[in-house]
Structures are given as C-alpha cells and as structure tokens.
Amino acid sequence: MRRTPQTNYLRLTRRSFAAGAGAAALLATGTGLDFARAQGGPLKVGVLLPRSGAQAGIGQDCQRGVEIAPPIFKALGLPELAIMNADTETNVEVARARAEKLINDGAQLLVGAFDSGQTTAIAQVAEQKGIPLVINIAAAPPITEQGYKFVFRNFPTAPMILSDAFANQKEVFDATGAAPKSVVFMHVNDTFGTAMQQGISAVLPRFNMPYKIVEQIAYDATSRDLSVEVAKAKATGAEALLMVSRLNDAILITRELVKHRWSPMIVLSMGPGWYEDQYLKTLGKLSDGPMSFVPWYDPNKKLAQQLEAALANSYPGINMNTNHVFTFEALLVAADSYKRARSTEAKALADAIRATNITDNVSIGLGIQFNEKGQNDKLKNAAIQNRGGKLLTVAPKGASNAKPELPMQPYDRRG
Amino acid sequence: MAAEIYLNVAVSGLLTGLVYGLMAAGLSVIFGVVRVVNFAHGEMMTVAMYLAIVLFNSFGLDPLVMAVPIAGVLFALGYAMQAGLINPFITRPEYSQFMLLIAVALIIVNVLLLVFGPDARNVQTSYAFDSFLLGPLIIDATKVYAGAATLVITAALFVFFQGAPLGKAIRACADNYTGALVVGLNVKRLYALTFGIGAACVGAAGSMLVLLVDVTPSLGPALTLLAFIIVITGGLGSMAGAVLGGLLIGFTEAMAGLFFTPSAKSMFSFGLLVLVLLFRPQGILGKRMS
C-alpha cells in the first residue's frame, strides 16, 4: 500500500510512541548519551610529547610508539583511537598550556609526556579538568603521591628504577668478575635528574655496592659545552661513570671523554640518552660499551615480539627501546579501558583504567595493573649494553639475550 | 685536584671565549655605528651554523675553510636587512626597532624549525675528536683551530677599521653622524655595509662554533643573550671590548664550573655582568656616553 509522506509523518503508533519514550528516558538519565558516545567513534587521545627543544629527539622517538600502535590494536580487537598530537617544546609551561588546549579541543584522555617536570604540570591540569592522564614516561615519585584520581602511571618511579638498577649491576659484576671501586656521579639538574640524585643517595647504602661515589657533578641538560664537567670528573681518578642524563648531553659527554683521552671502565647509565638510536647513529663505534639500567621490554613476551616486528617494518634500522615500549603501552591502557568502559565519559574511563589487568603486555614484569595511587608497581627493569649498534639485554637473567662485557673497550682502541 | 686540571679548564674556557668574542664583536660593531640593537643576532648565527652543516654534509666542505664564504653570505644578508628593512626604522623610536628585530628573530627560528626540524645537528670532521698533548695539558684541537681562526679574523677587522678608507668612513659615521653627512658620506650605505660586516662576523663565528656545539633552531635566543652579556661586559660599541668580554665570560664560566657546580655556570657570567653594570656601566672598554 502506498502512503503519502504527510500520512506517514502524522501517523503515531503505540510501537513508535514506546520507542520514542524509551529514547527520551535514556537521554534524560544520561545512559543513552554514554551509549551513543561509545558507539560514536574513536576515543580522542591527546598525546603530549617534547617534539622540539632539548628533548626533541626523544619526543620523536616516543612518537614512533604511537605510529605503530593502530594495526596491533586492531589485531587485538581494541577500539580505534583518534590521536591529537601536541608539542610541549621541552618546556613545563608550554606543556601545561598544551594540555589545557587539548582538553578544550575535545581530548577525552591524555597521554604523555616523557619528562617528569612537564608531566607534573600536565597531571595538575588533567586532575583539575577531570580528564584521565596515562603517563608514558616520567619517574619522579611525587606525581602519583598527590592523591590524584585521574592520573595513572605505567612507568617505574625513580626508587623502583634505582632498586632494580643496583640489583642488576650486582648481577653484571658477578657475571663478569669485574667491578669498579669508585665512580663519579654525573647528573642533569632537571626534575628527573634531581629526583634520581636524591634517590641514589638514599638507596645506595642499602645495596652494599662494590664502588663508592667519589664526586657528584650536576649539570644543565641544555648545556652547550660539557668539557669542564668531564675534566672535573676525570680529575677525580674514578674508575667508572654513573650517569643520569638525557640524549644530547650523553652525546656531548662521550665526545668529551674521547677528547680528554679518558676511557672509564664502564659507563653505568640510570636513565635515557645512552641507548637512544640517535646516540648510536651519531657516535658509531664510540657508542659501544655503556650499560643502561632502564625500564625495558621482555623479548620473550608475544606482544613485545609483535611490537618489535611492527617497528622494524615501519622504521627499519631502529632498535626498539623504552620510548617506544612505554608510549605504546600507555595507548594500550587507553584503548583497553575505553573498550571496557564503553564510554568516553571521564569518570567511567578513569574507573576502567583503575581496574586494568593486562598480562599480555610488552614491558618486563607481571603486567599492567594500577594500585590505589594510580601507579603500576609490578614493573621490572633491565640492564642493556650497546654493542655493535645493537641493544643487548644483559640482565636480569630471565629476560636477557646476551652476556655482559666489562670493562668496555677503551675509546682509543676502536679503530 | 691536580694543577693541570685548572690549566686545562682555563685554556678550554679561553678558546671557547674567543669564538664567543667574535660573535659578540658583530653585535658591538652594529650597535657602535648604526645604533641599532640586533635582537636577531643569535638567530643569524644559527643560520650560519646550518649553512656550515649543509655545506659539510652535502659537499664535505670543512666549516673552518668555509668560514670566509659563509661570512660573505651573511654579509649579503646583513646588508640587505639593513638597506631594505632596518634603514626605514632608524629615525623611529627604539622600541619599534626592537620589535622589528625580535620579529625577524622569531621568523628565523621558525623557518629553521620548518626546514631542519628540531633535532640537534653537528658536523663530524676528521679532527672532531682530536686533542693536543702539551705536557700535562690536553687541549681540544677543534677549539684551538677555531680560536686561531677567530684571532686572524679579528685582527683583519681591526686592520680594516683602523687603516682602510672604508673602515675610517664607517668610524666617522659612528663618531659624528651629522659631520659624516656634512662631508658627503653616504651614511645609509655605510650603515648597510656596517650591518653587513657585523653579520659577516656572525657568519664566521657560526661556522666555527658549529665545530664546538650542536645546533638546534632554539639555540638562537640563547646565543643572542650570550652576545648581549659579552658586549655589555666588554663595552657596547667596542670591538676589542667584545673580544675581551668573550674571553672573560668563557673563562669565568669554565672556572665557575670547576670551582663550584657546573650547573651554576651561567649564574657567574650574570654575576660578572651585574658587577660591571654596578661599577663600570659603560663596560670594561666602553666609552662613557655623553
């Protein structure tokens, strides 16, 4: 039977009335809105990274972890994420402003921001606006000690990194039968470096290490010239270097070590810089030898292998590292919680993140779970050594794929 | 601590200071004659550094050898800037000159960011890791080459300003603007030449500094600030003062890093600046303004 449009428009049946009333009731209670949101498309995730400034190289490295995520998430049956990129310019105030702008522009969850100082500022904004923040990399303990309800960190705190680092160092010393008796401790004077310096001073006595710190040298991470710092370190006569640095300063220090004709027995790095791809590429053979004690990936985990393959496919010649792993995992937390929350509503997302239990993950440890403070305290770290332009895991034994080499080859005997 | 460490650090600081001095000399020359404060000074230096990197990476040309051609390019840039952009602002209030040059600085930073990206870049010459052993002293070879080249260029500039007719004409403009006009000097052309010479100093210094430090687009403002500290310490408008200021700042920062904490190096250079402003406001070799 043919109906005229007018007839169709005016016709009100019991069925259509009931459907309309039900929809109105759903909208009135808000449930319908959430449902509509969940069905309405990808979760808008603001990714804050230092893409320019002193930490630009590392920020862009983290971005690779973002780029390789979508096909893996699709294979895992996780929902799509709409990434909104923002540049903190390696500046705390810019980080704060960019976080506010992302939220104003509609970001429903934030991820970032590699640096503790910048992350602290972003966390304040996220908490104030009630938008969940999943921290990819930032180790300063206070961030998850503020009682924040919307801030979650899947990265070890400085004390966690240090405890594992000293345990792994002992394992390396035992395995090689060699250990330095004295070290110079050089560290950047930013939020991360200062937190690590305080942590090392507090934790070291408990570990009965074979070496003593004969001098502590703090320096500016944006310094153009570190010749004085290295000259001062060399003058102490220490056997090894204990480092908490960033990328550019790690390169500068290595150059100065060569120029000052000083080959320490080993460089023990407790932070980023020394394992970064740019470090390996810039210095070539001179990049071999340093050991980094860092949050890392478990090469035996299935998802780690998938991620490594995806990185090799998209960025041939680039070694997978902390930046890729933890930025990827932050997005994994976001996608997993969105799937479970079935909503973009901030509180529902935060509740879902709090209930996260991902055992099939990438990093070393039992998986991703958050305690009442929003901290994943199940993470473990590794010792990795640069050898032949590759990063080999030398400790802990359960997650290693090579034996440590100590002392490292002197710089003047590398051809 | 052994005595040689002090000597090592002092020599290193002085050699770095020499290159800083050449950079600041450009700023001083421009202000001394044109009376314009170049707020884009450090940014122009980064342009020279990127030029040196492009020439090295593309053609394998050593930045030390390319110091003169790069100085030539920067001279042309400086001349064009003064003739086409700054000369119309000469008679306007100082703040409009400041805003103009700050705008130029921002444009340079962002263009460099677009072209080269934010990553730190450097040149790896065959002598990048060399050092000289002089008894107990270990001296960075690159710093020695850069310092020596700076001395040669500075000496050439002194000879030019003291002996060459054009140099004398420029000095005449600086000493007495009206007098220079009266005797028939083309002051606007001389201003453009002076800005060009100042920019050439920056070009030469940049091609040497790229051997010592990595460059990023954001390095420009830091270098501008450094140049200001040096010329105010040495004496605004005095070339010799700029070189002396560079040496003093390089030495002070190096020794402060050694005696105190390296992270507080800049504090000491600013401390020196404050002392100079308190006790000799015109700078160590500057002339008191009437």
XYZ file of C-alpha atoms in Angstrom:
705
model
C 0.000 0.000 0.000
C 1.317 3.427 -0.947
C 1.442 6.109 1.732
C 1.753 9.834 1.245
C 4.582 11.500 3.186
C 2.099 13.564 5.132
C 0.196 10.475 6.240
C 3.447 8.839 7.279
C 4.581 11.898 9.271
C 1.396 12.177 11.265
C 0.884 8.518 11.963
C 1.631 7.696 15.611
C 1.510 4.055 16.550
C 1.882 2.504 20.009
C 5.205 0.990 18.921
C 6.737 4.276 17.763
C 5.455 6.049 20.875
C 7.074 3.464 23.125
C 10.367 3.700 21.206
C 10.354 7.487 21.417
C 9.549 7.481 25.127
C 12.307 4.947 25.779
C 14.834 7.062 23.887
C 13.773 10.159 25.813
C 14.135 8.317 29.110
C 17.599 7.090 28.158
C 18.681 10.582 27.189
C 17.255 12.014 30.407
C 19.256 9.601 32.573
C 22.449 10.091 30.570
C 22.875 6.405 29.854
C 21.837 6.891 26.300
C 24.385 9.654 25.888
C 27.207 7.383 27.072
C 25.992 4.619 24.854
C 25.889 7.000 21.923
C 29.395 8.189 22.700
C 30.718 4.658 22.933
C 29.246 3.905 19.572
C 30.080 7.325 18.182
C 33.645 6.739 17.099
C 37.191 6.578 18.340
C 38.384 7.841 21.710
C 40.101 11.204 21.329
C 43.557 10.853 22.904
C 45.799 13.898 23.312
C 49.445 12.793 23.095
C 51.770 15.339 24.664
C 55.463 14.914 23.873
C 58.546 17.133 23.696
C 58.712 17.230 19.908
C 61.014 20.252 19.801
C 63.615 21.712 22.129
C 66.332 19.847 24.017
C 64.302 16.601 24.255
C 63.025 16.685 20.670
C 64.882 13.541 19.623
C 63.374 11.525 22.451
C 59.915 13.005 21.902
C 60.003 11.981 18.273
C 61.205 8.529 19.288
C 58.179 8.212 21.596
C 56.003 9.229 18.642
C 57.133 6.089 16.805
C 55.426 4.097 19.547
C 52.229 5.983 18.699
C 52.557 5.433 14.942
C 52.994 1.655 15.110
C 50.120 1.033 17.535
C 46.927 1.071 15.355
C 47.367 -2.231 13.426
C 48.371 -4.047 16.629
C 45.327 -2.704 18.475
C 43.114 -3.749 15.577
C 44.541 -7.270 15.718
C 43.893 -7.336 19.474
C 40.270 -6.310 18.916
C 40.723 -2.989 20.669
C 38.776 0.118 19.645
C 40.253 2.804 17.441
C 41.920 5.865 18.968
C 41.874 9.330 17.404
C 45.298 10.768 18.203
C 45.630 14.514 18.816
C 49.329 15.400 18.797
C 50.758 18.255 20.860
C 54.276 19.578 21.350
C 55.425 20.554 24.854
C 58.548 22.179 23.368
C 60.535 20.664 26.292
C 59.033 23.384 28.453
C 56.921 22.948 31.585
C 54.709 25.984 30.988
C 54.141 25.084 27.353
C 53.230 21.538 28.466
C 50.600 22.937 30.830
C 49.166 25.237 28.144
C 49.072 22.476 25.513
C 47.279 20.110 27.918
C 44.608 22.750 28.536
C 44.254 23.365 24.806
C 43.921 19.656 24.037
C 41.132 19.326 26.595
C 39.403 22.422 25.226
C 39.698 20.931 21.742
C 37.888 17.793 22.866
C 40.590 15.369 24.047
C 38.942 12.709 26.234
C 42.156 11.201 27.605
C 45.743 12.459 27.745
C 48.994 10.536 27.294
C 52.482 11.891 27.972
C 54.875 13.453 28.435
C 58.296 11.760 28.822
C 59.691 14.346 31.241
C 58.775 14.494 34.938
C 58.593 18.289 35.112
C 56.320 18.570 32.101
C 54.253 15.575 33.229
C 53.746 17.119 36.673
C 52.275 20.231 35.040
C 50.034 18.144 32.760
C 48.896 15.993 35.695
C 47.740 19.129 37.532
C 45.683 20.188 34.508
C 44.256 16.681 33.989
C 43.191 16.426 37.639
C 41.724 19.916 37.669
C 39.702 19.297 34.490
C 38.842 15.707 35.432
C 40.327 14.125 32.302
C 42.331 10.875 32.678
C 46.080 11.097 32.095
C 48.071 7.933 31.362
C 51.746 8.725 31.836
C 54.027 7.047 29.336
C 57.391 8.031 30.832
C 58.122 10.091 33.964
C 59.855 8.771 37.064
C 59.554 11.491 39.717
C 57.696 9.806 42.641
C 55.550 12.801 43.722
C 53.396 12.626 40.588
C 51.481 9.628 41.936
C 51.752 10.681 45.577
C 49.330 13.620 45.329
C 46.125 11.622 45.733
C 45.109 12.337 42.134
C 42.048 10.447 40.866
C 42.650 10.864 37.143
C 46.404 10.283 36.883
C 47.856 6.840 36.116
C 51.467 5.859 35.537
C 52.646 2.720 33.769
C 56.310 3.537 34.366
C 58.504 2.835 37.383
C 59.250 5.601 39.841
C 62.841 6.699 40.465
C 63.188 4.488 43.602
C 61.856 1.464 41.659
C 64.336 2.118 38.829
C 67.174 2.522 41.292
C 66.451 -0.600 43.312
C 66.326 -2.713 40.158
C 69.357 -0.933 38.701
C 71.585 -1.735 41.668
C 70.355 -5.333 41.748
C 71.077 -5.670 38.021
C 74.507 -4.037 38.430
C 75.422 -6.602 41.054
C 74.297 -9.359 38.716
C 76.524 -7.914 35.956
C 79.523 -7.542 38.268
C 79.099 -11.120 39.481
C 78.782 -12.438 35.924
C 81.913 -10.673 34.646
C 84.028 -10.877 37.793
C 84.902 -7.184 37.368
C 83.595 -4.146 39.206
C 84.705 -0.518 39.604
C 85.826 0.576 43.064
C 84.995 4.237 42.532
C 82.587 6.190 40.340
C 81.835 9.825 39.533
C 78.123 10.501 39.574
C 77.143 12.998 36.855
C 73.506 14.017 36.534
C 71.302 16.578 34.851
C 69.778 19.118 37.190
C 66.182 18.901 35.915
C 63.241 17.359 37.814
C 64.104 13.800 36.788
C 67.833 14.180 37.388
C 67.346 15.729 40.796
C 64.819 13.054 41.820
C 67.257 10.353 40.725
C 70.137 12.024 42.550
C 68.130 12.124 45.767
C 67.011 8.542 45.232
C 70.527 7.253 44.623
C 71.834 8.963 47.728
C 69.046 7.375 49.757
C 69.076 3.890 48.218
C 72.777 3.221 47.566
C 73.820 2.493 51.184
C 71.244 -0.330 51.352
C 72.773 -2.226 48.433
C 76.352 -2.598 49.627
C 77.739 -1.832 46.166
C 81.438 -2.528 45.403
C 82.034 1.115 44.449
C 81.989 4.460 46.209
C 80.786 7.739 44.711
C 83.848 9.999 44.889
C 82.224 13.098 43.385
C 78.780 14.285 42.298
C 78.571 16.663 39.346
C 75.254 18.309 38.448
C 74.972 20.000 35.084
C 72.417 21.806 32.963
C 70.652 19.477 30.499
C 70.665 22.206 27.851
C 74.369 22.943 28.283
C 76.246 23.566 25.029
C 79.649 22.522 26.339
C 80.376 19.831 28.940
C 84.171 19.894 28.719
C 84.558 21.352 32.222
C 82.274 18.709 33.696
C 84.222 15.860 32.090
C 87.589 17.392 33.005
C 86.403 17.637 36.597
C 85.164 14.037 36.553
C 88.404 12.745 35.088
C 90.451 14.621 37.683
C 88.858 12.605 40.485
C 90.634 9.471 39.222
C 87.413 7.455 39.430
C 87.275 4.153 37.569
C 83.772 4.496 36.150
C 80.955 6.928 35.417
C 77.498 6.719 36.944
C 75.147 8.780 34.785
C 71.656 10.233 34.868
C 71.381 12.098 31.610
C 69.370 12.916 28.511
C 70.235 12.382 24.865
C 72.150 15.494 23.783
C 74.250 15.631 26.932
C 75.057 11.901 26.648
C 76.476 12.580 23.173
C 78.396 15.641 24.397
C 79.860 13.734 27.346
C 81.007 10.844 25.143
C 82.745 13.283 22.798
C 84.469 14.951 25.725
C 85.556 11.579 27.148
C 87.324 10.860 23.854
C 88.847 14.347 23.635
C 90.051 14.127 27.232
C 91.531 10.693 26.457
C 89.645 9.098 29.299
C 88.126 5.635 28.922
C 86.244 4.717 32.082
C 85.997 1.030 32.917
C 82.257 1.331 32.287
C 79.522 3.936 31.927
C 76.560 2.970 34.102
C 73.544 4.964 32.964
C 70.434 5.129 35.133
C 68.286 7.000 32.624
C 67.783 7.796 28.958
C 70.347 9.030 26.435
C 72.965 6.320 26.181
C 70.771 3.721 24.452
C 68.866 6.065 22.139
C 69.126 5.414 18.426
C 70.397 8.924 17.784
C 73.211 8.266 20.271
C 74.181 5.068 18.428
C 73.995 6.690 14.997
C 75.788 9.908 15.906
C 78.721 8.225 17.621
C 79.075 4.963 15.687
C 81.791 2.795 17.249
C 82.189 5.264 20.093
C 78.663 4.425 21.240
C 79.602 0.837 22.123
C 80.057 -0.203 25.734
C 77.809 1.850 28.060
C 75.266 -0.072 30.111
C 71.845 1.407 30.756
C 69.696 0.278 33.672
C 66.249 1.112 32.448
C 62.627 0.079 32.207
C 62.671 -2.207 29.179
C 60.748 -4.846 27.282
C 60.696 -8.577 27.804
C 61.871 -10.080 24.496
C 60.105 -13.319 25.389
C 56.618 -11.776 25.556
C 54.439 -12.258 22.482
C 53.273 -8.649 22.305
C 56.893 -7.442 22.614
C 57.787 -9.533 19.574
C 54.789 -8.146 17.678
C 55.749 -4.595 18.570
C 59.388 -5.161 17.586
C 58.274 -6.563 14.221
C 55.933 -3.614 13.641
C 58.734 -1.149 14.477
C 61.182 -2.925 12.178
C 58.579 -2.813 9.431
C 57.787 0.885 9.821
C 61.222 2.132 10.859
C 63.916 -0.227 9.573
C 67.224 0.028 11.402
C 65.763 1.497 14.575
C 66.147 -0.526 17.767
C 63.089 -0.856 19.974
C 63.574 0.996 23.244
C 61.906 2.363 26.366
C 60.377 5.297 24.477
C 58.513 3.085 22.009
C 57.513 0.468 24.584
C 56.013 2.709 27.248
C 54.340 5.130 24.842
C 52.755 2.129 23.133
C 51.679 0.671 26.485
C 50.129 3.995 27.557
C 47.964 3.869 24.437
C 47.263 0.196 25.118
C 45.899 1.167 28.533
C 43.775 3.881 26.886
C 42.305 1.542 24.246
C 41.765 -1.309 26.714
C 39.984 0.929 29.228
C 37.821 2.511 26.502
C 36.782 -0.949 25.378
C 35.756 -1.931 28.884
C 34.221 1.414 29.842
C 32.157 1.554 26.639
C 32.111 5.284 27.225
C 34.205 8.381 26.722
C 32.919 9.833 29.974
C 35.953 10.789 32.080
C 34.947 9.076 35.312
C 33.973 5.849 33.541
C 37.313 5.873 31.737
C 39.233 6.555 34.965
C 37.377 3.718 36.721
C 38.169 1.383 33.841
C 41.854 2.368 33.893
C 41.957 1.746 37.639
C 40.619 -1.781 37.006
C 43.172 -2.519 34.263
C 44.679 -6.002 34.292
C 46.730 -6.552 31.119
C 49.030 -9.540 31.443
C 49.815 -9.873 27.744
C 51.921 -6.726 27.565
C 55.406 -5.640 26.407
C 57.410 -4.427 29.407
C 59.222 -6.633 31.929
C 57.162 -7.660 34.940
C 53.807 -9.160 35.783
C 51.800 -6.873 33.544
C 49.834 -3.644 33.786
C 47.826 -3.078 36.936
C 47.456 0.127 38.920
C 47.497 0.420 42.689
C 45.298 2.801 44.665
C 47.678 5.671 43.857
C 47.457 5.036 40.116
C 50.967 3.568 39.942
C 51.867 0.287 38.236
C 54.117 -1.224 40.893
C 54.544 -4.554 39.085
C 57.146 -3.272 36.609
C 60.729 -4.545 36.483
C 63.819 -3.091 34.804
C 66.708 -4.473 32.778
C 70.398 -3.864 32.125
C 71.152 -3.301 28.454
C 74.507 -2.805 26.764
C 75.302 -1.092 23.440
C 77.228 -3.484 21.245
C 77.789 -3.135 17.500
C 74.952 -0.644 17.140
C 72.515 -3.034 18.849
C 70.984 -3.038 22.313
C 71.511 -6.317 24.129
C 69.743 -7.234 27.342
C 72.401 -8.491 29.767
C 70.357 -8.662 32.994
C 68.194 -9.876 34.644
C 68.910 -13.419 33.589
C 65.263 -14.286 32.950
C 64.906 -11.582 30.293
C 68.450 -11.395 28.887
C 69.694 -12.285 25.431
C 73.480 -11.682 25.856
C 76.297 -11.790 28.408
C 77.668 -8.504 29.747
C 81.105 -7.206 28.673
C 83.089 -5.400 31.360
C 85.339 -3.405 31.163
C 84.242 -1.727 27.950
C 86.798 -1.357 25.172
C 88.892 1.852 25.543
C 87.885 4.610 23.113
C 91.387 4.864 21.591
C 91.392 1.185 20.568
C 88.310 1.163 18.402
C 89.932 1.764 15.024
C 92.739 18.206 42.438
C 95.892 18.334 40.264
C 97.109 21.691 38.968
C 96.832 20.663 35.314
C 93.066 20.433 35.585
C 92.887 24.171 36.311
C 95.122 24.927 33.335
C 93.161 22.578 31.091
C 89.859 24.158 32.003
C 91.236 27.705 31.793
C 92.658 27.150 28.296
C 89.429 25.483 27.149
C 87.354 28.377 28.527
C 89.564 30.999 26.875
C 89.455 29.268 23.488
C 85.655 28.989 23.607
C 85.538 32.598 24.777
C 87.459 33.700 21.687
C 84.743 32.358 19.382
C 82.072 33.936 21.596
C 84.051 37.177 21.320
C 83.956 37.166 17.518
C 80.209 36.583 17.608
C 79.723 39.448 20.041
C 82.063 41.704 18.016
C 79.453 41.677 15.257
C 76.796 42.909 17.663
C 79.140 45.554 19.005
C 80.130 46.847 15.563
C 76.482 47.165 14.516
C 75.481 48.990 17.677
C 78.616 51.170 17.692
C 77.875 52.575 14.228
C 74.195 52.076 13.379
C 72.954 52.408 16.995
C 70.571 49.509 16.403
C 70.484 46.624 18.865
C 70.329 43.456 16.800
C 67.917 41.175 18.649
C 68.248 38.628 15.844
C 71.989 38.243 16.367
C 71.992 34.699 17.763
C 69.397 33.595 15.238
C 71.630 34.867 12.404
C 74.404 32.841 13.965
C 72.283 29.694 13.807
C 71.651 30.434 10.117
C 75.443 30.436 9.622
C 75.749 27.203 11.610
C 73.116 25.454 9.494
C 74.820 26.734 6.332
C 78.073 25.180 7.549
C 76.269 21.889 8.259
C 74.615 21.806 4.821
C 77.936 22.532 3.083
C 79.705 19.879 5.134
C 77.045 17.188 4.713
C 76.408 17.865 1.013
C 79.892 18.643 -0.284
C 82.227 17.635 2.536
C 83.435 21.236 2.891
C 85.182 21.882 6.204
C 83.472 24.619 8.252
C 86.857 26.211 9.019
C 87.581 26.578 5.300
C 84.038 27.763 4.664
C 84.185 30.469 7.360
C 85.002 33.171 4.780
C 82.357 32.196 2.170
C 79.733 31.848 4.908
C 80.781 35.246 6.245
C 80.219 36.539 2.691
C 76.699 35.103 2.572
C 75.866 36.578 5.964
C 77.365 39.916 4.832
C 74.917 39.954 1.916
C 72.055 39.021 4.250
C 73.043 41.717 6.732
C 73.442 44.353 4.006
C 70.044 43.516 2.556
C 68.426 43.549 6.017
C 69.823 46.971 6.855
C 69.164 48.514 3.415
C 65.720 47.081 2.909
C 64.316 46.587 6.405
C 66.113 48.480 9.137
C 67.058 51.806 7.467
C 63.408 52.961 7.410
C 63.320 52.351 11.187
C 66.485 54.319 12.003
C 64.597 57.505 12.842
C 61.720 55.738 14.585
C 61.508 55.102 18.357
C 63.850 52.430 19.688
C 61.034 50.132 20.745
C 59.841 49.816 17.138
C 63.399 48.800 16.134
C 63.385 46.223 18.945
C 60.047 44.809 17.832
C 61.194 44.632 14.220
C 64.337 42.666 15.072
C 62.551 40.410 17.554
C 60.075 39.624 14.757
C 62.980 38.826 12.430
C 64.432 36.544 15.120
C 61.144 34.662 15.537
C 60.802 34.244 11.786
C 64.343 32.840 11.521
C 63.760 30.341 14.364
C 60.530 29.074 12.833
C 61.876 28.868 9.287
C 64.846 26.848 10.580
C 62.447 24.634 12.503
C 60.419 24.021 9.342
C 63.452 23.334 7.178
C 65.734 21.398 9.529
C 63.390 20.149 12.252
C 64.049 20.296 15.986
C 66.860 17.702 16.188
C 70.315 18.771 17.282
C 72.765 18.704 14.364
C 76.509 18.827 14.189
C 79.442 18.214 11.866
C 81.787 15.271 12.362
C 85.088 16.435 10.909
C 88.099 14.121 10.746
C 89.627 16.061 13.645
C 86.423 16.260 15.730
C 87.826 14.009 18.457
C 91.479 15.125 18.275
C 93.293 16.754 21.142
C 96.841 18.068 21.600
C 99.062 16.889 24.415
C 101.253 19.699 25.761
C 102.993 18.228 28.770
C 100.220 17.652 31.263
C 97.774 19.736 29.208
C 95.176 18.155 26.933
C 93.819 20.791 24.560
C 90.830 20.205 22.291
C 92.184 20.503 18.716
C 88.903 21.865 17.350
C 88.900 24.660 19.889
C 92.499 25.527 19.001
C 91.658 25.749 15.272
C 88.510 27.775 15.925
C 90.336 30.073 18.366
C 93.201 30.654 15.926
C 90.794 31.429 13.075
C 88.971 33.862 15.347
C 92.218 35.672 16.125
C 93.026 36.019 12.412
C 89.553 37.339 11.553
C 89.545 39.743 14.497
C 92.980 41.067 13.532
C 91.773 41.583 9.948
C 88.773 43.530 11.239
C 90.995 45.750 13.385
C 93.218 46.494 10.386
C 90.149 47.243 8.263
C 88.643 49.688 10.751
C 91.956 51.399 11.537
C 93.591 51.531 8.104
C 91.168 51.071 5.223
C 89.415 54.210 3.871
C 86.037 52.475 4.098
C 86.741 51.469 7.685
C 87.645 55.065 8.543
C 84.443 56.289 6.892
C 82.397 53.860 8.972
C 84.151 55.059 12.131
C 83.426 58.638 11.100
C 79.706 57.775 10.902
C 79.907 56.259 14.357
C 81.741 59.265 15.837
C 79.666 62.041 14.308
C 76.563 61.307 12.278
C 75.962 64.951 11.236
C 79.638 65.516 10.449
C 79.645 62.421 8.232
C 76.649 63.799 6.333
C 78.295 67.212 6.011
C 81.463 65.825 4.422
C 79.321 63.947 1.900
C 79.427 60.378 3.168
C 76.550 58.151 2.082
C 75.569 57.292 5.615
C 72.718 54.898 4.785
C 75.002 52.868 2.517
C 77.679 52.866 5.208
C 75.094 51.698 7.738
C 74.180 48.813 5.432
C 77.866 47.979 4.990
C 78.368 48.042 8.757
C 75.406 45.776 9.391
C 76.825 43.515 6.687
C 80.226 43.456 8.391
C 78.600 42.682 11.750
C 76.638 39.870 10.135
C 79.828 38.599 8.463
C 81.439 38.340 11.927
C 78.437 36.255 12.978
C 78.819 34.113 9.853
C 82.487 33.404 10.535
C 81.839 32.766 14.239
C 78.905 30.480 13.417
C 80.914 28.306 11.053
C 83.483 27.862 13.827
C 81.027 27.426 16.671
C 79.351 24.568 14.799
C 82.570 22.633 15.400
C 82.155 23.092 19.144
C 78.440 22.837 19.835
C 75.423 21.114 18.309
C 72.893 23.430 16.745
C 69.112 23.465 17.058
C 66.769 26.238 15.882
C 66.136 27.112 19.512
C 69.819 27.838 20.104
C 69.432 31.321 18.595
C 67.854 33.138 21.563
C 70.462 31.656 23.931
C 73.246 32.938 21.693
C 71.621 36.376 21.444
C 71.528 36.547 25.239
C 75.141 35.418 25.438
C 76.202 38.082 22.923
C 74.430 40.745 24.984
C 76.163 39.646 28.186
C 79.525 39.746 26.428
C 79.163 43.160 24.778
C 77.719 44.795 27.884
C 80.589 43.361 29.924
C 83.245 44.328 27.358
C 81.711 47.653 26.392
C 78.896 48.209 23.919
C 80.314 49.553 20.646
C 83.895 48.415 21.308
C 85.253 45.575 19.184
C 88.200 44.991 21.481
C 85.744 45.052 24.372
C 83.671 42.332 22.724
C 86.677 40.055 22.343
C 87.757 40.779 25.925
C 84.196 40.177 27.125
C 84.088 36.864 25.275
C 87.350 35.763 26.857
C 86.157 36.832 30.312
C 82.792 35.073 30.019
C 84.366 31.901 28.591
C 86.976 31.867 31.340
C 84.505 32.719 34.129
C 82.029 30.012 33.119
C 84.775 27.404 32.830
C 86.337 28.198 36.201
C 82.956 28.525 37.921
C 82.122 25.051 36.670
C 85.338 23.756 38.117
C 85.358 25.525 41.481
C 81.632 25.442 42.175
C 78.949 23.415 40.439
C 78.812 23.240 36.638
C 75.038 23.699 36.671
C 75.589 27.199 38.103
C 77.997 28.350 35.372
C 75.600 30.904 33.889
C 75.000 32.391 37.324
C 78.616 33.502 37.423
C 78.566 35.127 33.989
C 75.445 37.040 35.013
C 77.178 37.903 38.300
C 80.087 39.357 36.337
C 77.611 41.347 34.252
C 75.968 42.781 37.365
C 79.359 43.786 38.787
C 80.309 45.548 35.557
C 76.961 47.348 35.423
C 77.395 48.474 39.030
C 80.973 49.685 38.881
C 81.591 50.436 35.193
C 78.229 50.807 33.437
C 79.808 51.585 30.067
C 81.596 48.204 30.095
C 85.264 47.417 30.627
C 86.497 49.017 27.373
C 83.401 51.057 26.560
C 83.303 54.844 26.301
C 81.083 56.769 28.689
C 78.112 58.207 26.759
C 77.816 61.982 26.924
